[in-house]
């Protein structure tokens, strides 16, 4: 192969992955990485944990440095060096040494843009006040730590309930700060549907986080007489004023496309660089990867921006493959993600109800709350699972899982199933590893497939949690088949209680001219009840996820 000159802009997730793959494919190529910041290939996903002290040393975040990349991969890494323009006709970039201000040109045969995404800073009055920070790189984190010095007793306001905001809330709390979290939307973690995000709201509150939902910030103000705050008084739409000694802005990110735009590359409607499935931009010699690009959502077929490390790494590898003659293709971004928040973990994959509704795609949902491992082995906890699937074919469209244990396993099983195009019938049949400390002979993932299969096979029809408040007592009866103690501890208003064990003997108490909406605690006993009732000639539907989903969503 001819000796190529490959220039990469951005030396972290996508850029470093592309460079390493490129070297493995060509010993000959000149591979030059320009990185604006002082560090290359650092662990940006670890930044919140360094602030909280779970990652003790900064050096643990620095996976490589220019010297180690030279020694191992023979890469020419130039840090503190910003690429300021691209001349596509002459095939060269202009780089600026940030320490000296000196500029020079560097030619390329192929150019990869892995410029990432910048934290959003909307024009809210006072947003630039001292003590306000975003979290993107090591210098950001060092500034936060220097500002906080002695953390105990200080008050943090986190603006934005995405994963960076949530991780920062957890870590600052762990550091001993009082923490308020402010979110403009009615829920945190937008990829989750609201009833699943509600588990995170509960976890935040039970760990002492002061949560403000539906609360856009209107201003960051100087404290007035009687107020004290080192950073700002954070003013919410309803007029509340939250004192903040530090403000962390986690308001999302915007693709860094300045270079691409200025050089006339095609930009998509969402503001990311448009690439084909070989990661090639509208200029065949320029490739783009990572947070800066738009990707196809394989479920809805729409363009989307999904800033995650796994996709950026895969895309970097694919760009390098294609540059060095291997025609590998990117199949899309499914949005597989996971978050730890204090004692719970939340994972999601694929489409949620909101995105399917926007795309006009028909779907069916089941909720369930299986045990994380065999109930007879100590320590099992309930996992909240939501499976979204095609009502005709049973093909999996998305899944959301929240719980204390075993969430990572289930979301990754479902992620693999989704990407393989499996149906809920296939998921019910998957042979998964089992031993009592880890799972059950019918794993939770299998149970999810079976619950969905029961719907598709017509064994049960479902009511969703949000439909409960619209039920009509004249034509419908809510039947709670839990034990009396469970019923008395809290129930859906108007529900009739007949424990499952008594149901067969008490059928005469139920009207045949009204629809029975049956529920229990998690949906399993009520499924058994629904089967009894259906076979006895009643019209019946099961409240999927039952009392646990309904109650949590109403909180
Ligand atoms: P980046 O890794 O951001 O790298 C882009 C680099 O390009 C930057 O260092 C920038 O300085 C440089 N650059 C930009 N313009 C120029 C220029 N003109 N010249 C020279 N250099 C330039 N994802 C997950 O999947 N899981 C997680 O748990 C997770 N946690 C995260 C936590 C935090 C705090 C952050 C900030 C991100 C997290 N992410 C996580 C997202 C993940 O880090 C990104 O999706 C991934 O790093 C994107 O890779 P990238 O190469 O596109 O951009």
Coordinates of C-alpha atoms and ligand atoms in Angstrom, one line a residue:
X1 CA 0.0 0.0 0.0
X2 CA 1.2 3.6 -0.7
X3 CA 2.5 5.6 2.2
X4 CA -0.3 7.8 3.3
X5 CA -0.5 10.8 5.4
X6 CA -3.4 10.6 7.9
X7 CA -4.2 13.7 9.9
X8 CA -6.7 13.4 12.9
X9 CA -8.3 16.3 14.6
X10 CA -9.2 15.5 18.2
X11 CA -7.2 12.9 20.2
X12 CA -9.6 11.4 22.6
X13 CA -12.2 8.6 22.1
X14 CA -12.8 8.5 18.3
X15 CA -9.5 10.1 17.3
X16 CA -7.3 7.9 19.4
X17 CA -9.2 4.8 18.4
X18 CA -8.9 5.7 14.7
X19 CA -5.1 6.4 15.1
X20 CA -4.4 3.1 16.8
X21 CA -6.4 1.1 14.3
X22 CA -4.7 3.0 11.4
X23 CA -1.3 2.0 12.7
X24 CA -2.3 -1.6 13.0
X25 CA -3.3 -1.5 9.3
X26 CA -0.3 0.4 8.1
X27 CA 3.2 0.5 9.5
X28 CA 4.1 3.0 6.8
X29 CA 1.6 5.7 7.2
X30 CA 2.4 9.1 8.8
X31 CA -0.3 9.5 11.4
X32 CA -0.6 12.9 13.1
X33 CA -3.0 13.8 15.8
X34 CA -3.8 17.4 16.7
X35 CA -5.4 17.8 20.1
X36 CA -6.4 21.3 21.3
X37 CA -6.3 20.3 25.0
X38 CA -3.2 19.4 27.1
X39 CA -4.2 15.7 27.2
X40 CA -4.7 13.0 24.7
X41 CA -6.7 9.8 25.0
X42 CA -7.9 10.6 28.5
X43 CA -10.9 8.9 30.2
X44 CA -13.5 11.6 30.0
X45 CA -16.2 9.2 31.2
X46 CA -14.2 8.9 34.5
X47 CA -14.1 12.7 35.2
X48 CA -17.1 12.8 37.6
X49 CA -15.6 9.9 39.7
X50 CA -12.3 11.8 40.0
X51 CA -14.2 14.8 41.4
X52 CA -16.0 12.6 43.9
X53 CA -12.8 10.8 44.9
X54 CA -13.8 7.3 43.7
X55 CA -11.0 7.6 41.2
X56 CA -8.2 8.7 43.5
X57 CA -5.5 9.9 41.1
X58 CA -5.6 12.1 38.1
X59 CA -3.0 9.8 36.5
X60 CA -5.6 7.0 36.4
X61 CA -7.5 9.1 33.9
X62 CA -4.6 9.6 31.6
X63 CA -4.6 6.4 29.6
X64 CA -1.9 7.5 27.2
X65 CA 0.4 10.5 26.6
X66 CA 2.2 11.6 23.4
X67 CA 5.3 9.7 24.4
X68 CA 3.6 6.4 25.1
X69 CA 1.6 6.8 21.8
X70 CA 4.8 7.4 20.0
X71 CA 6.5 4.4 21.6
X72 CA 3.6 2.0 21.1
X73 CA 2.0 3.1 17.9
X74 CA 4.5 5.5 16.3
X75 CA 2.0 8.3 16.3
X76 CA 2.9 11.9 16.0
X77 CA 0.7 13.5 18.7
X78 CA 0.6 17.3 19.0
X79 CA -1.2 18.5 22.1
X80 CA -2.1 22.1 22.8
X81 CA -2.4 22.4 19.0
X82 CA -5.7 23.5 17.5
X83 CA -6.6 23.0 13.9
X84 CA -8.1 26.3 12.8
X85 CA -8.9 25.7 9.2
X86 CA -9.0 23.1 6.4
X87 CA -8.0 23.8 2.8
X88 CA -9.8 21.0 0.9
X89 CA -8.4 22.0 -2.4
X90 CA -4.8 21.9 -1.3
X91 CA -5.5 19.1 1.2
X92 CA -3.9 20.7 4.2
X93 CA -5.0 21.9 7.6
X94 CA -3.7 25.0 9.5
X95 CA -2.7 24.3 13.1
X96 CA -2.1 26.8 15.8
X97 CA 0.3 26.1 18.7
X98 CA -1.8 27.3 21.6
X99 CA 1.3 28.1 23.8
X100 CA 3.1 30.2 21.2
X101 CA 0.3 31.3 18.9
X102 CA 2.4 30.1 16.0
X103 CA 0.5 28.7 13.0
X104 CA 1.6 26.2 10.3
X105 CA 0.2 24.0 7.6
X106 CA 0.1 20.3 7.6
X107 CA -0.8 18.3 4.4
X108 CA -2.9 15.2 4.4
X109 CA -4.1 12.4 2.1
X110 CA -6.9 11.6 4.5
X111 CA -8.3 13.7 7.3
X112 CA -10.4 12.4 10.2
X113 CA -12.5 14.9 12.3
X114 CA -13.2 13.6 15.8
X115 CA -13.8 17.0 17.3
X116 CA -16.4 15.9 19.8
X117 CA -19.2 18.0 21.2
X118 CA -19.1 21.1 23.4
X119 CA -21.2 21.6 26.5
X120 CA -24.3 23.7 25.9
X121 CA -24.4 27.1 27.5
X122 CA -27.7 28.8 26.6
X123 CA -27.9 32.5 27.0
X124 CA -29.4 32.5 30.5
X125 CA -28.5 35.8 32.3
X126 CA -25.5 35.3 34.6
X127 CA -24.5 31.9 33.2
X128 CA -20.9 33.1 32.8
X129 CA -20.6 34.1 36.5
X130 CA -17.6 32.7 38.5
X131 CA -18.2 29.4 40.1
X132 CA -20.2 28.0 37.1
X133 CA -18.6 25.0 35.4
X134 CA -19.1 22.5 32.6
X135 CA -17.5 19.1 32.7
X136 CA -15.7 18.0 29.5
X137 CA -12.0 17.6 30.2
X138 CA -9.4 17.4 32.9
X139 CA -8.8 21.2 33.1
X140 CA -12.6 21.6 33.7
X141 CA -12.4 19.2 36.6
X142 CA -9.3 20.8 38.0
X143 CA -11.0 24.1 38.0
X144 CA -14.0 22.7 39.9
X145 CA -11.8 21.0 42.5
X146 CA -9.7 24.2 43.0
X147 CA -13.0 26.2 43.4
X148 CA -14.4 23.8 45.9
X149 CA -11.3 23.4 48.0
X150 CA -13.0 22.3 51.3
X151 CA -16.2 20.7 49.9
X152 CA -18.0 20.0 53.2
X153 CA -20.9 22.3 53.9
X154 CA -20.9 23.8 50.5
X155 CA -24.0 23.9 48.3
X156 CA -24.0 22.7 44.7
X157 CA -26.8 23.3 42.1
X158 CA -26.6 21.0 39.2
X159 CA -28.5 22.3 36.2
X160 CA -29.6 19.5 33.9
X161 CA -30.6 15.9 34.6
X162 CA -28.8 14.1 31.9
X163 CA -26.2 11.5 32.7
X164 CA -23.4 14.0 33.4
X165 CA -25.6 16.0 35.7
X166 CA -26.7 12.9 37.5
X167 CA -23.2 11.6 37.9
X168 CA -22.1 15.0 39.2
X169 CA -25.0 15.1 41.7
X170 CA -24.0 11.7 43.0
X171 CA -20.3 12.5 43.2
X172 CA -20.7 16.0 44.8
X173 CA -23.1 14.5 47.4
X174 CA -20.5 11.8 48.1
X175 CA -18.0 14.6 48.6
X176 CA -20.2 16.0 51.3
X177 CA -21.9 18.9 49.5
X178 CA -25.6 19.6 49.8
X179 CA -26.9 19.2 46.2
X180 CA -29.9 20.5 44.4
X181 CA -30.7 19.2 40.9
X182 CA -32.7 21.4 38.5
X183 CA -34.3 20.0 35.4
X184 CA -36.5 21.9 32.9
X185 CA -38.3 18.8 31.8
X186 CA -40.7 16.7 34.0
X187 CA -38.1 14.0 34.2
X188 CA -34.3 13.3 34.3
X189 CA -32.5 11.0 31.8
X190 CA -34.5 11.8 28.7
X191 CA -33.8 8.4 27.0
X192 CA -36.0 6.7 29.7
X193 CA -39.7 7.0 29.6
X194 CA -41.2 8.9 32.5
X195 CA -42.3 6.0 34.6
X196 CA -38.8 4.5 34.4
X197 CA -37.1 7.8 35.2
X198 CA -39.3 8.1 38.3
X199 CA -37.1 5.4 39.9
X200 CA -34.2 7.8 39.5
X201 CA -36.2 10.6 41.0
X202 CA -36.9 8.5 44.1
X203 CA -33.2 7.5 44.4
X204 CA -32.1 11.1 44.2
X205 CA -34.5 12.2 46.9
X206 CA -33.7 9.3 49.2
X207 CA -30.0 10.3 49.0
X208 CA -30.8 13.8 50.0
X209 CA -30.7 15.5 46.6
X210 CA -33.2 18.4 46.4
X211 CA -34.9 17.7 43.0
X212 CA -36.6 20.4 41.0
X213 CA -38.4 19.1 37.9
X214 CA -40.3 21.2 35.4
X215 CA -38.1 24.0 36.6
X216 CA -36.2 25.9 33.9
X217 CA -33.5 28.3 35.2
X218 CA -34.4 31.9 34.3
X219 CA -31.2 33.6 35.7
X220 CA -28.1 33.2 37.8
X221 CA -28.0 36.2 40.1
X222 CA -25.8 37.9 42.5
X223 CA -27.0 37.2 46.1
X224 CA -28.9 40.1 47.6
X225 CA -29.1 41.2 51.2
X226 CA -30.0 38.2 53.4
X227 CA -28.7 35.7 50.9
X228 CA -25.3 34.1 50.6
X229 CA -23.9 32.1 47.8
X230 CA -20.3 31.9 46.5
X231 CA -21.4 31.3 42.9
X232 CA -25.0 32.5 42.3
X233 CA -28.5 32.5 43.4
X234 CA -30.1 30.1 40.8
X235 CA -33.5 31.5 39.9
X236 CA -36.1 29.1 38.7
X237 CA -39.2 29.8 36.6
X238 CA -41.5 29.6 39.6
X239 CA -39.4 32.3 41.3
X240 CA -37.6 30.0 43.8
X241 CA -34.0 31.1 44.5
X242 CA -31.5 28.3 45.2
X243 CA -28.2 29.3 46.8
X244 CA -25.2 27.8 45.0
X245 CA -21.6 27.8 46.1
X246 CA -20.9 26.0 42.9
X247 CA -23.0 25.5 39.7
X248 CA -22.5 22.6 37.4
X249 CA -24.1 22.9 34.0
X250 CA -25.1 19.6 32.4
X251 CA -27.4 21.0 29.8
X252 CA -26.4 18.7 27.0
X253 CA -23.8 19.0 24.2
X254 CA -23.6 20.5 20.7
X255 CA -21.5 18.8 18.0
X256 CA -18.3 20.8 17.3
X257 CA -18.6 21.4 13.6
X258 CA -16.9 24.8 13.2
X259 CA -14.1 23.4 11.0
X260 CA -16.5 21.2 9.0
X261 CA -18.9 24.0 8.3
X262 CA -16.2 26.6 7.4
X263 CA -14.8 24.1 4.9
X264 CA -18.2 23.5 3.3
X265 CA -18.8 19.9 4.4
X266 CA -22.4 18.8 4.5
X267 CA -24.0 19.4 7.9
X268 CA -27.3 17.6 8.8
X269 CA -30.5 19.1 10.0
X270 CA -29.6 18.4 13.7
X271 CA -26.3 20.3 13.4
X272 CA -24.0 17.3 13.2
X273 CA -21.6 16.4 10.4
X274 CA -23.2 14.1 7.8
X275 CA -21.3 10.9 7.0
X276 CA -22.1 7.8 5.0
X277 CA -21.9 4.4 6.6
X278 CA -18.1 4.3 6.0
X279 CA -17.8 7.5 8.1
X280 CA -17.0 9.5 5.0
X281 CA -18.2 13.1 4.8
X282 CA -19.3 14.9 1.6
X283 CA -15.6 15.2 0.8
X284 CA -14.3 11.7 0.0
X285 CA -10.9 12.4 1.7
X286 CA -12.4 13.7 4.9
X287 CA -14.0 11.3 7.5
X288 CA -15.8 12.2 10.7
X289 CA -16.6 10.2 13.8
X290 CA -17.9 10.5 17.3
X291 CA -20.0 13.2 19.0
X292 CA -19.5 15.6 16.1
X293 CA -21.6 13.5 13.6
X294 CA -25.2 12.6 13.0
X295 CA -26.0 8.9 13.0
X296 CA -29.0 6.9 11.7
X297 CA -31.3 5.6 14.4
X298 CA -31.7 2.0 13.2
X299 CA -35.2 1.7 14.7
X300 CA -36.9 4.8 13.5
X301 CA -34.6 5.4 10.5
X302 CA -34.3 9.1 11.5
X303 CA -31.1 11.0 11.9
X304 CA -30.0 11.5 15.4
X305 CA -27.2 12.7 17.6
X306 CA -26.1 10.1 20.2
X307 CA -23.0 11.2 22.0
X308 CA -21.5 8.0 23.6
X309 CA -18.1 6.6 23.9
X310 CA -18.7 3.1 22.4
X311 CA -20.1 4.5 19.1
X312 CA -17.2 7.0 18.9
X313 CA -14.6 4.2 19.3
X314 CA -16.3 1.9 16.8
X315 CA -16.6 4.7 14.3
X316 CA -12.9 5.7 14.7
X317 CA -12.0 2.1 13.9
X318 CA -14.3 2.0 10.9
X319 CA -13.0 5.2 9.4
X320 CA -9.4 3.9 9.7
X321 CA -10.5 0.6 8.1
X322 CA -11.9 2.4 5.1
X323 CA -9.0 4.7 4.7
X324 CA -6.7 1.7 4.6
X325 CA -8.7 -0.4 2.2
X326 CA -11.1 -2.4 4.3
X327 CA -14.7 -1.5 3.4
X328 CA -16.2 -1.9 6.8
X329 CA -19.6 -0.3 7.5
X330 CA -21.2 1.3 10.5
X331 CA -24.6 -0.2 11.2
X332 CA -26.0 2.6 13.4
X333 CA -26.2 3.7 17.0
X334 CA -28.7 2.0 19.2
X335 CA -28.1 4.2 22.2
X336 CA -27.1 1.5 24.6
X337 CA -26.3 3.2 27.8
X338 CA -26.0 2.7 31.5
X339 CA -25.8 4.9 34.6
X340 CA -25.1 4.3 38.2
X341 CA -27.0 6.6 40.6
X342 CA -26.2 5.9 44.2
X343 CA -27.7 2.4 44.8
X344 CA -29.5 2.0 41.5
X345 CA -28.4 1.4 38.0
X346 CA -30.5 2.4 35.0
X347 CA -29.8 1.1 31.5
X348 CA -31.6 1.6 28.2
X349 CA -31.3 0.6 24.6
X350 CA -33.1 1.4 21.4
X351 CA -36.3 3.4 21.0
X352 CA -38.4 4.7 23.8
X353 CA -42.2 5.5 23.6
X354 CA -41.5 9.1 22.9
X355 CA -39.3 8.4 19.8
X356 CA -41.7 5.8 18.5
X357 CA -44.6 8.1 18.8
X358 CA -42.7 10.9 17.0
X359 CA -41.8 8.4 14.2
X360 CA -45.4 7.1 14.0
X361 CA -44.2 3.5 14.6
X362 CA -46.7 1.1 16.3
X363 CA -45.5 -0.6 19.4
X364 CA -46.6 -2.6 22.5
X365 CA -45.1 -2.3 26.0
X366 CA -44.8 -4.7 28.9
X367 CA -43.5 -3.9 32.3
X368 CA -42.3 -6.4 34.8
X369 CA -40.4 -6.5 38.1
X370 CA -38.6 -9.8 38.3
X371 CA -36.0 -10.7 40.9
X372 CA -32.4 -9.9 40.2
X373 CA -31.4 -13.4 41.2
X374 CA -33.1 -16.5 42.6
X375 CA -35.4 -15.4 45.4
X376 CA -34.3 -18.2 47.7
X377 CA -30.6 -17.0 47.6
X378 CA -30.1 -14.0 50.0
X379 CA -30.1 -10.4 48.7
X380 CA -32.4 -10.6 45.7
X381 CA -34.0 -7.3 44.7
X382 CA -36.6 -6.3 42.2
X383 CA -35.6 -5.1 38.8
X384 CA -38.0 -2.8 36.9
X385 CA -38.0 -3.8 33.3
X386 CA -39.8 -2.3 30.3
X387 CA -39.8 -4.0 26.9
X388 CA -41.0 -2.3 23.8
X389 CA -41.8 -4.4 20.8
X390 CA -43.5 -4.6 17.4
X391 CA -47.1 -5.7 18.0
X392 CA -47.2 -7.6 14.7
X393 CA -43.8 -9.3 14.5
X394 CA -42.7 -9.3 18.1
X395 CA -39.4 -7.7 17.1
X396 CA -37.7 -5.9 20.0
X397 CA -37.7 -2.1 19.6
X398 CA -36.3 -1.0 22.9
X399 CA -35.8 -1.8 26.5
X400 CA -35.3 0.1 29.8
X401 CA -34.1 -1.5 33.0
X402 CA -33.7 0.0 36.5
X403 CA -32.6 -1.8 39.7
X404 CA -30.0 -2.4 42.3
X405 CA -28.4 -5.5 40.9
X406 CA -28.0 -7.3 37.6
X407 CA -29.1 -4.3 35.4
X408 CA -25.9 -4.4 33.4
X409 CA -26.4 -8.0 32.4
X410 CA -30.0 -7.6 31.4
X411 CA -29.5 -4.4 29.4
X412 CA -26.5 -6.0 27.5
X413 CA -28.5 -9.2 26.8
X414 CA -31.3 -7.1 25.4
X415 CA -28.9 -4.8 23.5
X416 CA -27.4 -7.8 21.8
X417 CA -30.9 -9.1 21.0
X418 CA -32.0 -5.8 19.6
X419 CA -29.0 -5.5 17.4
X420 CA -29.4 -9.0 16.2
X421 CA -33.0 -8.2 15.2
X422 CA -34.4 -10.8 17.7
X423 CA -38.1 -11.0 18.6
X424 CA -39.6 -11.4 22.0
X425 CA -40.1 -15.1 21.1
X426 CA -36.4 -15.4 20.6
X427 CA -35.7 -13.6 23.9
X428 CA -38.0 -16.0 25.8
X429 CA -35.8 -18.8 24.5
X430 CA -32.3 -17.4 25.1
X431 CA -30.2 -19.7 27.1
X432 CA -28.5 -17.5 29.7
X433 CA -26.1 -18.3 32.5
X434 CA -27.7 -19.3 35.7
X435 CA -26.6 -19.9 39.3
X436 CA -28.6 -18.7 42.3
X437 CA -26.4 -15.7 43.1
X438 CA -26.6 -14.4 39.6
X439 CA -30.0 -15.1 38.2
X440 CA -32.9 -17.6 37.9
X441 CA -33.5 -20.6 35.8
X442 CA -35.9 -18.4 33.9
X443 CA -33.7 -15.3 33.7
X444 CA -35.4 -11.8 33.9
X445 CA -34.6 -11.3 30.3
X446 CA -36.4 -14.6 29.4
X447 CA -39.3 -13.5 31.6
X448 CA -39.5 -10.2 29.7
X449 CA -39.7 -12.2 26.4
X450 CA -42.4 -14.5 27.9
X451 CA -44.5 -11.6 29.2
X452 CA -44.4 -10.0 25.7
X453 CA -45.1 -13.4 24.0
X454 CA -48.2 -13.8 26.2
X455 CA -49.5 -10.6 24.8
X456 CA -48.8 -11.4 21.2
X457 CA -50.3 -14.9 21.6
X458 CA -53.5 -13.3 23.0
X459 CA -53.2 -14.9 26.4
X460 CA -53.5 -11.5 28.1
X461 CA -54.4 -8.0 27.1
X462 CA -52.8 -5.1 28.9
X463 CA -53.6 -1.7 30.5
X464 CA -50.7 0.7 30.9
X465 CA -50.1 2.7 34.1
X466 CA -51.2 6.0 32.6
X467 CA -54.5 4.6 31.5
X468 CA -55.6 3.9 35.1
X469 CA -56.8 7.4 35.8
X470 CA -59.0 7.3 32.7
X471 CA -60.9 4.1 33.6
X472 CA -64.6 4.4 33.9
X473 CA -66.2 2.9 37.0
X474 CA -69.5 2.5 35.2
X475 CA -68.0 0.1 32.6
X476 CA -64.8 -1.1 34.3
X477 CA -63.8 -2.6 37.7
X478 CA -60.3 -2.5 39.1
X479 CA -59.5 -5.8 40.9
X480 CA -56.5 -6.0 43.2
X481 CA -55.5 -9.7 43.7
X482 CA -52.8 -9.0 46.3
X483 CA -53.1 -10.1 49.9
X484 CA -55.2 -8.0 52.3
X485 CA -52.1 -6.6 54.1
X486 CA -50.6 -5.4 50.8
X487 CA -53.9 -3.9 49.8
X488 CA -54.3 -2.1 53.1
X489 CA -50.7 -0.7 52.9
X490 CA -51.7 1.2 49.7
X491 CA -54.0 0.6 46.8
X492 CA -55.4 2.2 43.6
X493 CA -58.5 4.3 44.5
X494 CA -61.7 2.3 44.0
X495 CA -60.0 -1.1 43.6
X496 CA -61.8 -4.2 44.9
X497 CA -59.6 -6.6 46.7
X498 CA -59.9 -10.4 46.2
X499 CA -56.6 -12.2 46.9
X500 CA -55.5 -14.5 44.1
X501 CA -55.8 -17.6 46.4
X502 CA -59.6 -16.8 47.0
X503 CA -60.4 -15.8 43.4
X504 CA -61.8 -19.1 42.1
X505 CA -64.3 -19.2 45.1
X506 CA -65.3 -15.6 44.8
X507 CA -66.0 -15.2 41.1
X508 CA -69.7 -14.5 41.8
X509 CA -68.6 -11.1 43.3
X510 CA -67.4 -9.9 40.0
X511 CA -69.7 -8.4 37.3
X512 CA -69.7 -10.1 33.8
X513 CA -71.0 -6.9 32.2
X514 CA -68.0 -4.8 33.1
X515 CA -64.4 -5.1 32.0
X516 CA -62.1 -6.2 34.9
X517 CA -58.8 -4.5 35.1
X518 CA -56.7 -6.8 37.3
X519 CA -53.5 -6.0 39.1
X520 CA -51.2 -7.2 41.8
X521 CA -47.9 -5.9 43.0
X522 CA -45.8 -6.6 39.9
X523 CA -48.1 -8.1 37.3
X524 CA -47.4 -11.8 37.8
X525 CA -50.1 -12.8 40.2
X526 CA -52.5 -10.7 38.2
X527 CA -51.5 -12.5 35.0
X528 CA -52.5 -15.7 36.7
X529 CA -55.8 -14.1 37.8
X530 CA -56.4 -12.7 34.3
X531 CA -56.0 -16.2 32.9
X532 CA -58.6 -17.6 35.4
X533 CA -61.0 -14.8 34.6
X534 CA -60.6 -15.0 30.9
X535 CA -61.3 -18.7 30.9
X536 CA -64.4 -18.1 33.1
X537 CA -65.8 -15.8 30.5
X538 CA -64.9 -12.4 32.0
X539 CA -63.6 -9.5 29.9
X540 CA -60.2 -8.8 31.5
X541 CA -57.0 -6.9 31.1
X542 CA -53.9 -6.9 33.2
X543 CA -52.3 -3.7 34.5
X544 CA -48.7 -4.3 33.2
X545 CA -46.1 -3.7 35.9
X546 CA -49.1 -3.5 38.2
X547 CA -49.1 -1.5 41.5
X548 CA -45.4 -1.1 41.6
X549 CA -45.1 0.6 38.2
X550 CA -48.3 2.7 38.8
X551 CA -47.3 3.8 42.2
X552 CA -43.8 4.7 41.2
X553 CA -45.0 6.7 38.2
X554 CA -47.5 8.7 40.3
X555 CA -44.9 9.8 42.9
Ligands
LIG1 P1 -14.1 13.7 22.5 O1 -13.7 12.4 23.2 O2 -14.7 14.7 23.2 O3 -12.8 14.3 21.8 C1 -12.8 15.4 21.0 C2 -11.5 16.1 21.2 O4 -11.3 17.0 20.1 C3 -11.4 17.1 22.4 O5 -10.4 16.7 23.3 C4 -11.2 18.4 21.8 O6 -10.2 19.2 22.6 C5 -10.6 18.1 20.4 N1 -10.8 19.1 19.4 C6 -11.9 19.7 19.1 N2 -11.7 20.6 18.1 C7 -10.4 20.6 17.8 C8 -9.6 21.3 16.9 N3 -10.1 22.2 16.1 N4 -8.3 21.1 16.9 C9 -7.7 20.1 17.8 N5 -8.5 19.4 18.7 C10 -9.8 19.7 18.7 N6 -20.0 8.1 27.1 C11 -20.4 6.8 27.5 O7 -20.7 6.0 26.6 N7 -20.5 6.4 28.8 C12 -20.1 7.3 29.8 O8 -20.2 6.9 31.0 C13 -19.8 8.6 29.5 N8 -19.5 9.5 30.5 C14 -19.1 10.7 30.1 C15 -18.8 11.6 31.2 C16 -18.4 12.9 30.9 C17 -18.0 13.9 32.0 C18 -18.2 13.3 29.5 C19 -17.8 14.7 29.2 C20 -18.6 12.5 28.5 C21 -19.0 11.2 28.8 N9 -19.3 10.3 27.8 C22 -19.7 9.0 28.1 C23 -19.3 10.7 26.4 C24 -18.1 10.2 25.7 O9 -17.0 10.7 26.4 C25 -18.1 10.8 24.3 O10 -19.2 10.3 23.6 C26 -16.8 10.5 23.5 O11 -15.7 11.0 24.2 C27 -16.9 11.2 22.1 O12 -15.7 10.9 21.5 P2 -15.2 12.0 20.4 O13 -13.8 11.5 19.9 O14 -16.2 12.3 19.4 O15 -15.0 13.4 21.2

